[in-house]
Amino acid sequence: MRVSLVLSLSYLSMAVWAGGYQGCLERVWLFQAYEIDALNPLADQTIGFKCTRPDEKKMICNGDWAACRPGATTSRTRCDFGELMKHLGKAPTVRKGDSWVGLDDKGNMDAEKTAKNCYRIYSTSEGKNKNVKNFPPHNALRDTWEYNEYIMKLSTKVNNAYRTHKTEANKHLWERFDDTRAKIGVARAADHAPYLIKEAIDKLGADFPLKRQDLGKNPVTGMPQETVDWKLTALEAKEKGIPNASAEISKVTSGFYIKDKDGKPSSALKHLQVMRSYKRVADRTQSCRRGH
């Protein structure tokens, strides 16, 4: 199998539909970036800003870019996680005694626990907003309108802050940000896996040696997770002497991630593009922070 095809398929294995837990992880990731942005001078801060009068078709802001504001009864100048969720829009009401944030044993925000709390709060809400949908980028980051652009710009902002503000005392902020990004990749792969596996079996046949990749246990349900390992699948098929195995696999993936009749990306292709953005962010982060 050609190297280029192997690399392409490794991306495809991670392309997924957004799920509730994954959507909450992305909110945690935003909040972690928001905390890092607080290290910048006020005039340079851009995370946690929302357009008050957006024109989404023209992608322009006809109003102001308003910063997230903490509650009037607090002396804080920065929003906490719950306040940032409200700032993003359509956040459910948290019942008395419940909390968005889950803490680790040192009293710090735990990304996985917080995402699980967030998912529970959304899914058990009495309102209409039970689904954890992608928030509009213009509600989270100044001068940003498209989700892939948002991912790249948020990462750039965090990497720039690393070069100018990182110390031994605060380096954990970037470590947690990176760890959450990795968790998002796994969650996206796991959410999508049932669709991908079904498509592969339907198109390749039950006798095709479809190899699986273990993704650990689902943090919400505790059930095991797996997806397709395309590289091992191609190697196994070659060893078994299946003719044109690489071409057959390519046919499945290229038919799955397509544009519709109007030339617009399908749901699967949109999520592939998002996953590629996260992959680029991970690669660029290693390069940008090397030597700092």
mmCIF file of N, CA and C in Angstrom, residues 2-15 228-234 249-250 252-254:
data_model
loop_
_atom_site.group_PDB
_atom_site.id
_atom_site.type_symbol
_atom_site.label_atom_id
_atom_site.label_comp_id
_atom_site.label_asym_id
_atom_site.label_seq_id
_atom_site.Cartn_x
_atom_site.Cartn_y
_atom_site.Cartn_z
ATOM 1 N N ARG A 2 0.580 2.231 -0.788
ATOM 2 C CA ARG A 2 1.384 3.435 -0.865
ATOM 3 C C ARG A 2 1.345 4.174 0.468
ATOM 4 N N VAL A 3 2.469 4.833 0.836
ATOM 5 C CA VAL A 3 2.542 5.562 2.096
ATOM 6 C C VAL A 3 1.469 6.638 2.163
ATOM 7 N N SER A 4 1.258 7.364 1.045
ATOM 8 C CA SER A 4 0.269 8.437 1.041
ATOM 9 C C SER A 4 -1.123 7.929 1.369
ATOM 10 N N LEU A 5 -1.451 6.739 0.865
ATOM 11 C CA LEU A 5 -2.771 6.180 1.135
ATOM 12 C C LEU A 5 -2.887 5.755 2.595
ATOM 13 N N VAL A 6 -1.804 5.192 3.139
ATOM 14 C CA VAL A 6 -1.810 4.799 4.554
ATOM 15 C C VAL A 6 -2.052 6.011 5.442
ATOM 16 N N LEU A 7 -1.352 7.114 5.165
ATOM 17 C CA LEU A 7 -1.529 8.326 5.954
ATOM 18 C C LEU A 7 -2.932 8.868 5.820
ATOM 19 N N SER A 8 -3.459 8.844 4.611
ATOM 20 C CA SER A 8 -4.820 9.319 4.383
ATOM 21 C C SER A 8 -5.822 8.514 5.183
ATOM 22 N N LEU A 9 -5.652 7.193 5.173
ATOM 23 C CA LEU A 9 -6.602 6.336 5.884
ATOM 24 C C LEU A 9 -6.473 6.482 7.390
ATOM 25 N N SER A 10 -5.293 6.828 7.874
ATOM 26 C CA SER A 10 -5.162 7.040 9.315
ATOM 27 C C SER A 10 -5.980 8.248 9.740
ATOM 28 N N TYR A 11 -6.097 9.244 8.865
ATOM 29 C CA TYR A 11 -6.972 10.372 9.151
ATOM 30 C C TYR A 11 -8.427 9.922 9.120
ATOM 31 N N LEU A 12 -8.782 9.125 8.126
ATOM 32 C CA LEU A 12 -10.163 8.714 7.968
ATOM 33 C C LEU A 12 -10.663 7.909 9.158
ATOM 34 N N SER A 13 -9.790 7.146 9.775
ATOM 35 C CA SER A 13 -10.183 6.380 10.948
ATOM 36 C C SER A 13 -10.634 7.286 12.080
ATOM 37 N N MET A 14 -10.149 8.518 12.093
ATOM 38 C CA MET A 14 -10.456 9.427 13.191
ATOM 39 C C MET A 14 -11.583 10.400 12.853
ATOM 40 N N ALA A 15 -12.145 10.315 11.653
ATOM 41 C CA ALA A 15 -13.193 11.244 11.252
ATOM 42 C C ALA A 15 -14.525 10.796 11.811
ATOM 43 N N VAL A 228 -11.922 1.212 13.138
ATOM 44 C CA VAL A 228 -11.214 0.461 12.103
ATOM 45 C C VAL A 228 -9.749 0.868 12.081
ATOM 46 N N ASP A 229 -8.874 -0.115 12.033
ATOM 47 C CA ASP A 229 -7.450 0.144 11.811
ATOM 48 C C ASP A 229 -7.184 -0.167 10.334
ATOM 49 N N TRP A 230 -7.199 0.877 9.502
ATOM 50 C CA TRP A 230 -7.104 0.683 8.056
ATOM 51 C C TRP A 230 -5.738 0.144 7.634
ATOM 52 N N LYS A 231 -4.690 0.579 8.317
ATOM 53 C CA LYS A 231 -3.350 0.123 7.925
ATOM 54 C C LYS A 231 -3.212 -1.384 8.140
ATOM 55 N N LEU A 232 -3.611 -1.868 9.324
ATOM 56 C CA LEU A 232 -3.533 -3.299 9.592
ATOM 57 C C LEU A 232 -4.500 -4.090 8.715
ATOM 58 N N THR A 233 -5.660 -3.484 8.416
ATOM 59 C CA THR A 233 -6.626 -4.140 7.538
ATOM 60 C C THR A 233 -6.026 -4.377 6.155
ATOM 61 N N ALA A 234 -5.367 -3.354 5.629
ATOM 62 C CA ALA A 234 -4.749 -3.475 4.298
ATOM 63 C C ALA A 234 -3.640 -4.522 4.295
ATOM 64 N N ILE A 249 -10.427 -0.744 -0.408
ATOM 65 C CA ILE A 249 -10.502 0.090 0.794
ATOM 66 C C ILE A 249 -10.642 1.560 0.410
ATOM 67 N N SER A 250 -9.841 1.979 -0.560
ATOM 68 C CA SER A 250 -9.913 3.365 -1.023
ATOM 69 C C SER A 250 -11.298 3.697 -1.577
ATOM 70 N N VAL A 252 -14.123 2.403 -0.608
ATOM 71 C CA VAL A 252 -15.041 2.555 0.525
ATOM 72 C C VAL A 252 -14.915 3.943 1.143
ATOM 73 N N THR A 253 -13.692 4.356 1.453
ATOM 74 C CA THR A 253 -13.498 5.629 2.137
ATOM 75 C C THR A 253 -13.837 6.820 1.238
ATOM 76 N N SER A 254 -13.453 6.737 -0.023
ATOM 77 C CA SER A 254 -13.751 7.855 -0.927
ATOM 78 C C SER A 254 -15.247 7.974 -1.189
#
